[in-house]
């Protein structure tokens, strides 16, 4: 990463205003393994290991010879994989004497996960929520408040970045990049005991999420299987990376090879159509520049419903693996995703989050391809969350109001 002012490679001390030392050390570490602290494991135990499920009814409905498995992350209290990193982030901040965390949220999944983690560890939490979601998703906002967080619609009058955006356009509906600018600014001006937390993209976040793939490997061992294909929805890349990286590590160490497929919405196609270049993580240019696939830091994604996947950039680790051709990327339109989500719900009972339907779509496509080719493949995908707070999107789909 490069410093936003000097454009020189950043050092650990450059990040000190934003993150506690232990998380910065993890961001830079070259260690292959980092132990999970006992206090974090104690929280994980409430819902982990997350179930690995063989989707037998879906297999039958598709009449496919493929074996389809999904790793279900919707069993966390916030309903997605995001507490896997929110909990250790809150823990390391608490350990460092931090009193308050600031963050941004799009659809509200990350904001509610960090609010939950802050309430576990007795930290204050301030969330800048993209204005359009703040208005359209009042239940996620209510969930954050239930966990004790303060929630602002972004752009807000509370930061310079927010005031500048409102001065340029009072009707600015907000974006994830702009909300990040506000949260970073609030942490920096807040003083030493206020830090910032990011829910995806960074190395330490992907590392925390590898618990998904590590558990899945052990669970598949019990089932005496190994995936030929692993699939995950990719917004900033932490859910996909969390599932795929442990399997890619095995491959790079000479083990079995897998096809890893990252799935993104065709309305925000950073991996499939973005440039591979240095770019800011936020709109105002306050964050370090990361080398990643990006649509440009001023990209304003259209207001599609799969809110968690509307980020202009991609995790540098995922971007580098794409450049090295160690993974595939696919962009899919949202109506095809909802169609797959409904098929999944009718066979497996779980209503997928709109983000997760992207992985379901490609898992079904690959299972149908296996049928065409008459081969029995093992397909593993991440069902990153449930859609109980997103039923309006499903209602819109049934009413024919969703477009691509
Ligand atoms: C946020 C979110 C995603 C995308 O997450 P990244 O880790 O940033 O790629 C996928 N699914 C669900 C349910 C989410 O909440």
Short mmCIF file of C-alpha atoms and ligand atoms in Angstrom, two decimals:
data_model
loop_
_atom_site.label_atom_id
_atom_site.label_comp_id
_atom_site.label_asym_id
_atom_site.label_seq_id
_atom_site.Cartn_x
_atom_site.Cartn_y
_atom_site.Cartn_z
CA UNK A 1 0.00 0.00 0.00
CA UNK A 2 1.10 3.57 -0.67
CA UNK A 3 0.75 6.63 1.56
CA UNK A 4 -2.06 8.92 0.27
CA UNK A 5 0.13 12.05 0.66
CA UNK A 6 3.68 10.98 -0.23
CA UNK A 7 2.78 7.98 -2.47
CA UNK A 8 5.62 6.09 -0.75
CA UNK A 9 5.06 2.57 0.60
CA UNK A 10 3.32 2.86 3.96
CA UNK A 11 4.88 1.68 7.18
CA UNK A 12 3.23 0.23 10.26
CA UNK A 13 3.34 3.63 12.01
CA UNK A 14 1.36 5.28 9.17
CA UNK A 15 -1.61 3.13 10.12
CA UNK A 16 -1.39 3.80 13.86
CA UNK A 17 -4.08 6.54 13.89
CA UNK A 18 -6.56 4.05 12.40
CA UNK A 19 -5.85 0.61 13.84
CA UNK A 20 -4.41 -0.91 17.05
CA UNK A 21 -0.84 -2.29 16.87
CA UNK A 22 -1.84 -5.95 16.88
CA UNK A 23 -4.08 -5.59 13.80
CA UNK A 24 -1.41 -3.54 12.01
CA UNK A 25 1.10 -6.31 12.75
CA UNK A 26 -1.33 -8.82 11.24
CA UNK A 27 -1.76 -6.60 8.17
CA UNK A 28 2.00 -6.76 7.53
CA UNK A 29 2.79 -10.24 8.83
CA UNK A 30 4.47 -12.87 6.69
CA UNK A 31 3.55 -15.64 9.16
CA UNK A 32 1.59 -18.50 7.65
CA UNK A 33 -0.50 -18.97 10.78
CA UNK A 34 -1.76 -16.61 13.46
CA UNK A 35 -3.39 -18.09 16.57
CA UNK A 36 -6.95 -17.14 17.43
CA UNK A 37 -7.04 -15.66 20.97
CA UNK A 38 -9.05 -17.59 23.56
CA UNK A 39 -11.42 -14.67 24.17
CA UNK A 40 -12.28 -14.64 20.45
CA UNK A 41 -12.76 -18.42 20.37
CA UNK A 42 -15.13 -18.09 23.32
CA UNK A 43 -17.35 -15.79 21.24
CA UNK A 44 -17.01 -17.90 18.08
CA UNK A 45 -18.24 -20.92 20.06
CA UNK A 46 -21.71 -19.36 20.18
CA UNK A 47 -22.20 -20.27 16.49
CA UNK A 48 -19.02 -21.92 15.19
CA UNK A 49 -18.20 -24.25 13.62
CA UNK A 50 -20.74 -23.03 11.08
CA UNK A 51 -22.56 -25.94 9.45
CA UNK A 52 -21.36 -27.47 6.20
CA UNK A 53 -24.44 -28.83 4.46
CA UNK A 54 -24.78 -31.21 1.51
CA UNK A 55 -27.57 -29.71 -0.63
CA UNK A 56 -29.14 -33.04 -1.54
CA UNK A 57 -32.61 -31.71 -2.37
CA UNK A 58 -31.09 -29.08 -4.64
CA UNK A 59 -28.97 -31.79 -6.31
CA UNK A 60 -32.14 -33.83 -6.92
CA UNK A 61 -34.08 -30.84 -8.25
CA UNK A 62 -31.26 -30.12 -10.71
CA UNK A 63 -30.88 -33.82 -11.50
CA UNK A 64 -27.14 -33.32 -11.36
CA UNK A 65 -24.38 -35.85 -10.68
CA UNK A 66 -22.49 -33.04 -8.89
CA UNK A 67 -22.12 -33.06 -5.11
CA UNK A 68 -23.12 -29.61 -3.87
CA UNK A 69 -22.02 -28.40 -0.42
CA UNK A 70 -22.63 -25.04 1.18
CA UNK A 71 -20.93 -23.49 4.18
CA UNK A 72 -23.67 -21.61 6.02
CA UNK A 73 -22.48 -18.39 7.67
CA UNK A 74 -26.01 -17.09 8.34
CA UNK A 75 -26.00 -18.77 11.76
CA UNK A 76 -24.06 -15.89 13.36
CA UNK A 77 -26.17 -13.48 15.46
CA UNK A 78 -25.84 -10.76 12.80
CA UNK A 79 -26.76 -13.24 10.06
CA UNK A 80 -23.58 -13.25 7.94
CA UNK A 81 -19.86 -14.09 7.89
CA UNK A 82 -18.90 -10.56 8.93
CA UNK A 83 -18.75 -11.19 12.72
CA UNK A 84 -15.78 -13.53 11.99
CA UNK A 85 -13.64 -10.41 11.66
CA UNK A 86 -15.75 -7.93 13.68
CA UNK A 87 -15.16 -9.99 16.85
CA UNK A 88 -11.33 -10.16 16.67
CA UNK A 89 -11.18 -6.50 15.55
CA UNK A 90 -13.22 -5.38 18.57
CA UNK A 91 -11.14 -7.64 20.83
CA UNK A 92 -7.73 -6.28 19.72
CA UNK A 93 -9.01 -2.70 20.01
CA UNK A 94 -10.31 -3.35 23.52
CA UNK A 95 -6.93 -4.86 24.45
CA UNK A 96 -5.21 -1.68 23.19
CA UNK A 97 -7.39 0.55 25.41
CA UNK A 98 -9.56 1.90 22.60
CA UNK A 99 -12.98 3.22 23.73
CA UNK A 100 -14.80 3.69 20.44
CA UNK A 101 -14.78 2.33 16.88
CA UNK A 102 -16.05 4.14 13.80
CA UNK A 103 -17.03 2.42 10.59
CA UNK A 104 -19.14 2.61 7.44
CA UNK A 105 -21.85 0.29 6.24
CA UNK A 106 -23.69 -0.12 2.96
CA UNK A 107 -26.66 -2.45 3.32
CA UNK A 108 -26.00 -2.70 7.06
CA UNK A 109 -24.46 -6.17 7.34
CA UNK A 110 -21.03 -4.92 8.40
CA UNK A 111 -22.44 -2.17 10.63
CA UNK A 112 -24.61 -4.63 12.51
CA UNK A 113 -21.72 -7.11 12.85
CA UNK A 114 -19.37 -4.49 14.29
CA UNK A 115 -22.14 -3.17 16.57
CA UNK A 116 -22.62 -6.71 17.87
CA UNK A 117 -18.87 -7.20 18.46
CA UNK A 118 -18.54 -3.81 20.18
CA UNK A 119 -21.38 -4.68 22.52
CA UNK A 120 -19.64 -7.99 23.43
CA UNK A 121 -16.44 -6.13 24.36
CA UNK A 122 -17.89 -2.94 25.85
CA UNK A 123 -16.83 -0.52 23.09
CA UNK A 124 -18.80 2.39 21.68
CA UNK A 125 -19.63 2.08 17.99
CA UNK A 126 -20.39 4.88 15.51
CA UNK A 127 -21.63 3.85 12.06
CA UNK A 128 -21.87 5.96 8.89
CA UNK A 129 -24.55 4.26 6.81
CA UNK A 130 -24.93 5.01 3.09
CA UNK A 131 -27.92 7.36 2.98
CA UNK A 132 -29.95 5.45 0.42
CA UNK A 133 -29.70 2.29 2.56
CA UNK A 134 -30.39 4.28 5.74
CA UNK A 135 -33.70 5.22 4.17
CA UNK A 136 -34.48 1.90 2.45
CA UNK A 137 -33.26 -0.54 5.14
CA UNK A 138 -34.61 0.71 8.48
CA UNK A 139 -34.48 -2.78 10.05
CA UNK A 140 -30.69 -3.07 9.75
CA UNK A 141 -30.44 0.40 11.26
CA UNK A 142 -32.72 -0.74 14.09
CA UNK A 143 -30.56 -3.82 14.65
CA UNK A 144 -27.43 -1.66 15.02
CA UNK A 145 -29.24 0.56 17.52
CA UNK A 146 -30.41 -2.53 19.41
CA UNK A 147 -26.75 -3.53 19.83
CA UNK A 148 -26.06 0.00 21.15
CA UNK A 149 -24.48 1.72 18.12
CA UNK A 150 -24.98 5.32 16.95
CA UNK A 151 -25.97 5.42 13.28
CA UNK A 152 -25.67 8.41 10.89
CA UNK A 153 -26.88 8.73 7.31
CA UNK A 154 -23.87 9.39 5.03
CA UNK A 155 -23.09 11.94 3.67
CA UNK A 156 -23.55 13.72 7.02
CA UNK A 157 -22.78 17.19 8.37
CA UNK A 158 -20.47 15.63 10.98
CA UNK A 159 -17.32 15.44 8.82
CA UNK A 160 -15.54 17.61 6.27
CA UNK A 161 -15.87 14.85 3.66
CA UNK A 162 -19.61 14.70 4.28
CA UNK A 163 -20.06 18.49 4.24
CA UNK A 164 -18.09 18.77 0.98
CA UNK A 165 -20.23 16.10 -0.65
CA UNK A 166 -23.46 17.76 0.50
CA UNK A 167 -22.27 21.17 -0.68
CA UNK A 168 -21.64 19.72 -4.16
CA UNK A 169 -24.95 17.82 -4.21
CA UNK A 170 -27.47 18.12 -1.37
CA UNK A 171 -29.28 15.03 -2.74
CA UNK A 172 -26.17 12.84 -2.77
CA UNK A 173 -27.51 9.32 -1.97
CA UNK A 174 -24.12 8.30 -0.57
CA UNK A 175 -21.75 5.51 -1.46
CA UNK A 176 -19.58 3.07 0.43
CA UNK A 177 -16.44 5.01 -0.61
CA UNK A 178 -17.86 8.25 0.81
CA UNK A 179 -19.02 6.60 4.05
CA UNK A 180 -15.48 5.21 4.48
CA UNK A 181 -14.10 8.76 4.12
CA UNK A 182 -16.44 9.95 6.88
CA UNK A 183 -15.65 7.07 9.24
CA UNK A 184 -11.88 7.41 8.73
CA UNK A 185 -12.06 11.17 9.33
CA UNK A 186 -14.17 10.69 12.48
CA UNK A 187 -11.58 8.24 13.84
CA UNK A 188 -8.61 10.48 13.06
CA UNK A 189 -10.12 13.63 14.61
CA UNK A 190 -11.58 11.60 17.49
CA UNK A 191 -8.22 11.19 19.24
CA UNK A 192 -6.13 8.28 20.49
CA UNK A 193 -8.93 6.22 21.97
CA UNK A 194 -11.04 6.28 18.79
CA UNK A 195 -10.10 3.91 15.98
CA UNK A 196 -11.57 2.76 12.69
CA UNK A 197 -12.63 -0.72 11.55
CA UNK A 198 -12.96 -1.99 7.98
CA UNK A 199 -15.14 -5.00 7.18
CA UNK A 200 -13.39 -6.34 4.09
CA UNK A 201 -10.51 -5.79 1.62
CA UNK A 202 -7.56 -5.65 4.07
CA UNK A 203 -5.15 -8.54 4.63
CA UNK A 204 -6.01 -8.97 8.30
CA UNK A 205 -9.73 -9.10 7.49
CA UNK A 206 -9.25 -11.85 4.89
CA UNK A 207 -7.03 -13.70 7.35
CA UNK A 208 -9.74 -13.63 10.04
CA UNK A 209 -12.24 -14.94 7.50
CA UNK A 210 -10.09 -17.97 6.60
CA UNK A 211 -11.80 -19.73 9.50
CA UNK A 212 -14.58 -20.39 6.95
CA UNK A 213 -12.37 -22.39 4.59
CA UNK A 214 -10.35 -24.02 7.38
CA UNK A 215 -13.50 -25.38 8.99
CA UNK A 216 -14.90 -26.44 5.60
CA UNK A 217 -11.73 -28.46 4.85
CA UNK A 218 -12.04 -30.38 8.11
CA UNK A 219 -15.78 -30.89 7.64
CA UNK A 220 -15.27 -32.19 4.10
CA UNK A 221 -12.62 -34.54 5.43
CA UNK A 222 -15.31 -36.07 7.67
CA UNK A 223 -17.48 -36.42 4.56
CA UNK A 224 -14.48 -37.96 2.73
CA UNK A 225 -14.72 -35.39 -0.03
CA UNK A 226 -12.65 -32.51 -1.45
CA UNK A 227 -13.99 -29.68 -3.61
CA UNK A 228 -13.19 -29.47 -7.31
CA UNK A 229 -14.72 -25.99 -7.35
CA UNK A 230 -15.07 -23.37 -4.58
CA UNK A 231 -17.37 -20.40 -5.11
CA UNK A 232 -18.05 -17.19 -3.19
CA UNK A 233 -19.74 -13.84 -3.70
CA UNK A 234 -17.18 -11.03 -3.79
CA UNK A 235 -17.80 -7.46 -2.66
CA UNK A 236 -14.47 -6.51 -1.11
CA UNK A 237 -13.34 -10.13 -1.28
CA UNK A 238 -13.30 -11.28 2.36
CA UNK A 239 -16.07 -13.87 2.16
CA UNK A 240 -14.73 -15.38 -1.04
CA UNK A 241 -11.16 -15.21 0.25
CA UNK A 242 -12.16 -16.69 3.59
CA UNK A 243 -13.51 -19.77 1.86
CA UNK A 244 -11.05 -20.10 -1.03
CA UNK A 245 -7.66 -19.12 0.45
CA UNK A 246 -7.16 -22.23 2.62
CA UNK A 247 -7.83 -24.41 -0.44
CA UNK A 248 -5.54 -22.31 -2.67
CA UNK A 249 -2.85 -22.57 0.00
CA UNK A 250 -3.14 -26.35 -0.16
CA UNK A 251 -2.82 -26.18 -3.95
CA UNK A 252 0.21 -23.86 -3.82
CA UNK A 253 1.87 -26.24 -1.36
CA UNK A 254 1.53 -29.09 -3.87
CA UNK A 255 -1.85 -30.46 -2.78
CA UNK A 256 -4.97 -30.93 -4.87
CA UNK A 257 -5.90 -28.13 -7.20
CA UNK A 258 -9.24 -26.36 -7.12
CA UNK A 259 -11.07 -23.99 -9.40
CA UNK A 260 -11.86 -20.92 -7.28
CA UNK A 261 -14.61 -18.67 -8.68
CA UNK A 262 -15.30 -15.16 -7.31
CA UNK A 263 -18.77 -13.91 -8.26
CA UNK A 264 -19.66 -10.22 -8.49
CA UNK A 265 -22.69 -8.26 -9.72
CA UNK A 266 -22.54 -7.14 -13.34
CA UNK A 267 -23.51 -3.64 -12.11
CA UNK A 268 -20.31 -3.36 -10.03
CA UNK A 269 -17.78 -5.52 -11.91
CA UNK A 270 -14.45 -4.57 -10.31
CA UNK A 271 -12.65 -7.92 -10.79
CA UNK A 272 -13.96 -8.67 -14.27
CA UNK A 273 -13.82 -5.16 -15.75
CA UNK A 274 -11.85 -2.91 -13.36
CA UNK A 275 -8.29 -1.74 -13.93
CA UNK A 276 -5.50 -3.38 -11.94
CA UNK A 277 -3.88 -0.30 -10.47
CA UNK A 278 -3.22 1.69 -7.31
CA UNK A 279 -6.38 3.39 -6.06
CA UNK A 280 -7.80 4.87 -2.88
CA UNK A 281 -10.09 2.78 -0.72
CA UNK A 282 -12.46 5.73 -0.22
CA UNK A 283 -13.95 8.60 -2.22
CA UNK A 284 -12.15 11.53 -0.58
CA UNK A 285 -8.65 10.01 -0.89
CA UNK A 286 -7.93 9.76 2.85
CA UNK A 287 -7.00 6.06 2.89
CA UNK A 288 -3.77 4.47 1.64
CA UNK A 289 -3.68 3.48 -2.04
CA UNK A 290 -3.92 -0.26 -2.61
CA UNK A 291 -2.99 -2.20 -5.74
CA UNK A 292 -6.27 -3.75 -6.73
CA UNK A 293 -8.92 -4.20 -9.39
CA UNK A 294 -10.90 -0.98 -9.25
CA UNK A 295 -13.67 0.86 -11.04
CA UNK A 296 -12.22 4.16 -9.75
CA UNK A 297 -12.64 5.62 -6.26
CA UNK A 298 -15.34 8.03 -7.45
CA UNK A 299 -17.42 5.21 -8.97
CA UNK A 300 -21.04 5.45 -7.77
CA UNK A 301 -22.64 2.05 -8.22
CA UNK A 302 -26.29 1.93 -9.31
CA UNK A 303 -28.74 1.32 -6.47
CA UNK A 304 -29.16 -2.41 -6.99
CA UNK A 305 -30.29 -4.45 -4.00
CA UNK A 306 -27.23 -6.58 -3.36
CA UNK A 307 -25.86 -3.77 -1.21
CA UNK A 308 -22.87 -5.60 0.25
CA UNK A 309 -21.33 -6.08 -3.18
CA UNK A 310 -21.33 -2.41 -4.20
CA UNK A 311 -17.66 -1.52 -3.59
CA UNK A 312 -15.45 0.05 -6.27
CA UNK A 313 -12.35 -1.96 -5.35
CA UNK A 314 -11.27 -5.48 -4.42
CA UNK A 315 -8.96 -6.99 -1.81
CA UNK A 316 -5.32 -6.73 -2.99
CA UNK A 317 -4.79 -10.43 -2.20
CA UNK A 318 -7.74 -11.46 -4.38
CA UNK A 319 -6.68 -9.04 -7.13
CA UNK A 320 -3.12 -10.45 -7.15
CA UNK A 321 -4.44 -14.02 -7.35
CA UNK A 322 -6.65 -13.02 -10.27
CA UNK A 323 -3.65 -11.51 -12.09
CA UNK A 324 -1.72 -14.73 -11.38
CA UNK A 325 -4.63 -16.67 -12.91
CA UNK A 326 -5.08 -18.66 -9.72
CA UNK A 327 -8.76 -17.79 -9.59
CA UNK A 328 -11.61 -17.03 -11.96
CA UNK A 329 -14.02 -14.11 -11.76
CA UNK A 330 -17.56 -14.05 -13.06
CA UNK A 331 -20.09 -11.18 -13.18
CA UNK A 332 -23.80 -12.03 -13.01
CA UNK A 333 -26.96 -9.91 -13.38
CA UNK A 334 -29.23 -9.67 -10.35
CA UNK A 335 -32.46 -11.17 -11.69
CA UNK A 336 -30.59 -14.39 -12.50
CA UNK A 337 -29.26 -14.30 -8.93
CA UNK A 338 -32.69 -13.91 -7.35
CA UNK A 339 -34.01 -16.71 -9.54
CA UNK A 340 -31.25 -18.95 -8.16
CA UNK A 341 -31.95 -17.73 -4.62
CA UNK A 342 -35.60 -18.72 -4.93
CA UNK A 343 -34.71 -22.16 -6.33
CA UNK A 344 -32.33 -22.62 -3.41
CA UNK A 345 -34.92 -21.51 -0.82
CA UNK A 346 -37.56 -23.85 -2.25
CA UNK A 347 -35.23 -26.84 -1.97
CA UNK A 348 -33.02 -26.13 1.04
CA UNK A 349 -35.34 -23.87 3.07
CA UNK A 350 -32.82 -21.09 3.73
CA UNK A 351 -33.50 -17.71 2.08
CA UNK A 352 -30.08 -16.46 0.93
CA UNK A 353 -28.97 -12.85 1.39
CA UNK A 354 -29.03 -11.02 -1.98
CA UNK A 355 -25.21 -11.02 -1.92
CA UNK A 356 -25.12 -14.78 -1.34
CA UNK A 357 -27.45 -15.48 -4.28
CA UNK A 358 -24.50 -14.58 -6.53
CA UNK A 359 -22.65 -17.66 -5.28
CA UNK A 360 -25.82 -19.77 -5.48
CA UNK A 361 -26.26 -18.77 -9.13
CA UNK A 362 -22.80 -19.94 -10.14
CA UNK A 363 -23.01 -23.11 -8.00
CA UNK A 364 -26.23 -24.05 -9.84
CA UNK A 365 -24.67 -23.19 -13.22
CA UNK A 366 -21.65 -25.39 -12.46
CA UNK A 367 -23.91 -28.24 -11.26
CA UNK A 368 -25.86 -28.02 -14.54
CA UNK A 369 -22.62 -28.02 -16.50
CA UNK A 370 -21.49 -31.17 -14.65
CA UNK A 371 -24.79 -32.77 -15.71
CA UNK A 372 -24.25 -31.78 -19.35
CA UNK A 373 -20.73 -33.18 -19.25
CA UNK A 374 -21.88 -36.26 -17.33
CA UNK A 375 -19.23 -35.91 -14.60
CA UNK A 376 -19.61 -36.04 -10.84
CA UNK A 377 -17.82 -33.00 -9.41
CA UNK A 378 -17.70 -31.69 -5.88
CA UNK A 379 -18.87 -28.08 -5.64
CA UNK A 380 -18.49 -26.01 -2.46
CA UNK A 381 -19.93 -22.54 -2.06
CA UNK A 382 -20.24 -20.02 0.73
CA UNK A 383 -23.79 -19.16 1.75
CA UNK A 384 -22.48 -15.98 3.34
CA UNK A 385 -25.73 -14.87 5.00
CA UNK A 386 -29.48 -15.19 5.26
CA UNK A 387 -31.86 -12.73 3.64
CA UNK A 388 -34.33 -12.13 6.47
CA UNK A 389 -33.65 -8.39 6.46
CA UNK A 390 -33.85 -8.25 2.66
CA UNK A 391 -37.33 -9.58 1.99
CA UNK A 392 -38.28 -6.32 0.26
CA UNK A 393 -35.78 -7.22 -2.46
CA UNK A 394 -37.45 -10.63 -2.88
CA UNK A 395 -40.87 -8.94 -2.90
CA UNK A 396 -39.63 -6.57 -5.62
CA UNK A 397 -38.33 -9.57 -7.58
CA UNK A 398 -41.73 -11.31 -7.43
CA UNK A 399 -43.46 -8.07 -8.43
CA UNK A 400 -41.22 -7.87 -11.50
CA UNK A 401 -39.68 -4.60 -10.29
CA UNK A 402 -36.04 -5.71 -10.40
CA UNK A 403 -34.03 -4.94 -13.51
CA UNK A 404 -30.52 -5.83 -14.62
C1 LIG B 1 -20.86 -8.12 2.92
C2 LIG B 1 -21.39 -9.37 2.39
C3 LIG B 1 -20.81 -10.03 1.28
C4 LIG B 1 -19.63 -9.48 0.54
O1 LIG B 1 -18.56 -9.43 1.39
P1 LIG B 1 -17.04 -9.25 1.04
O2 LIG B 1 -16.44 -10.08 2.07
O3 LIG B 1 -16.72 -7.83 1.20
O4 LIG B 1 -16.77 -9.71 -0.35
C5 LIG B 1 -21.33 -11.23 0.88
N1 LIG B 1 -22.40 -11.77 1.50
C6 LIG B 1 -22.99 -11.18 2.56
C7 LIG B 1 -24.16 -11.84 3.20
C8 LIG B 1 -22.51 -9.96 3.04
O5 LIG B 1 -23.09 -9.39 4.09
#
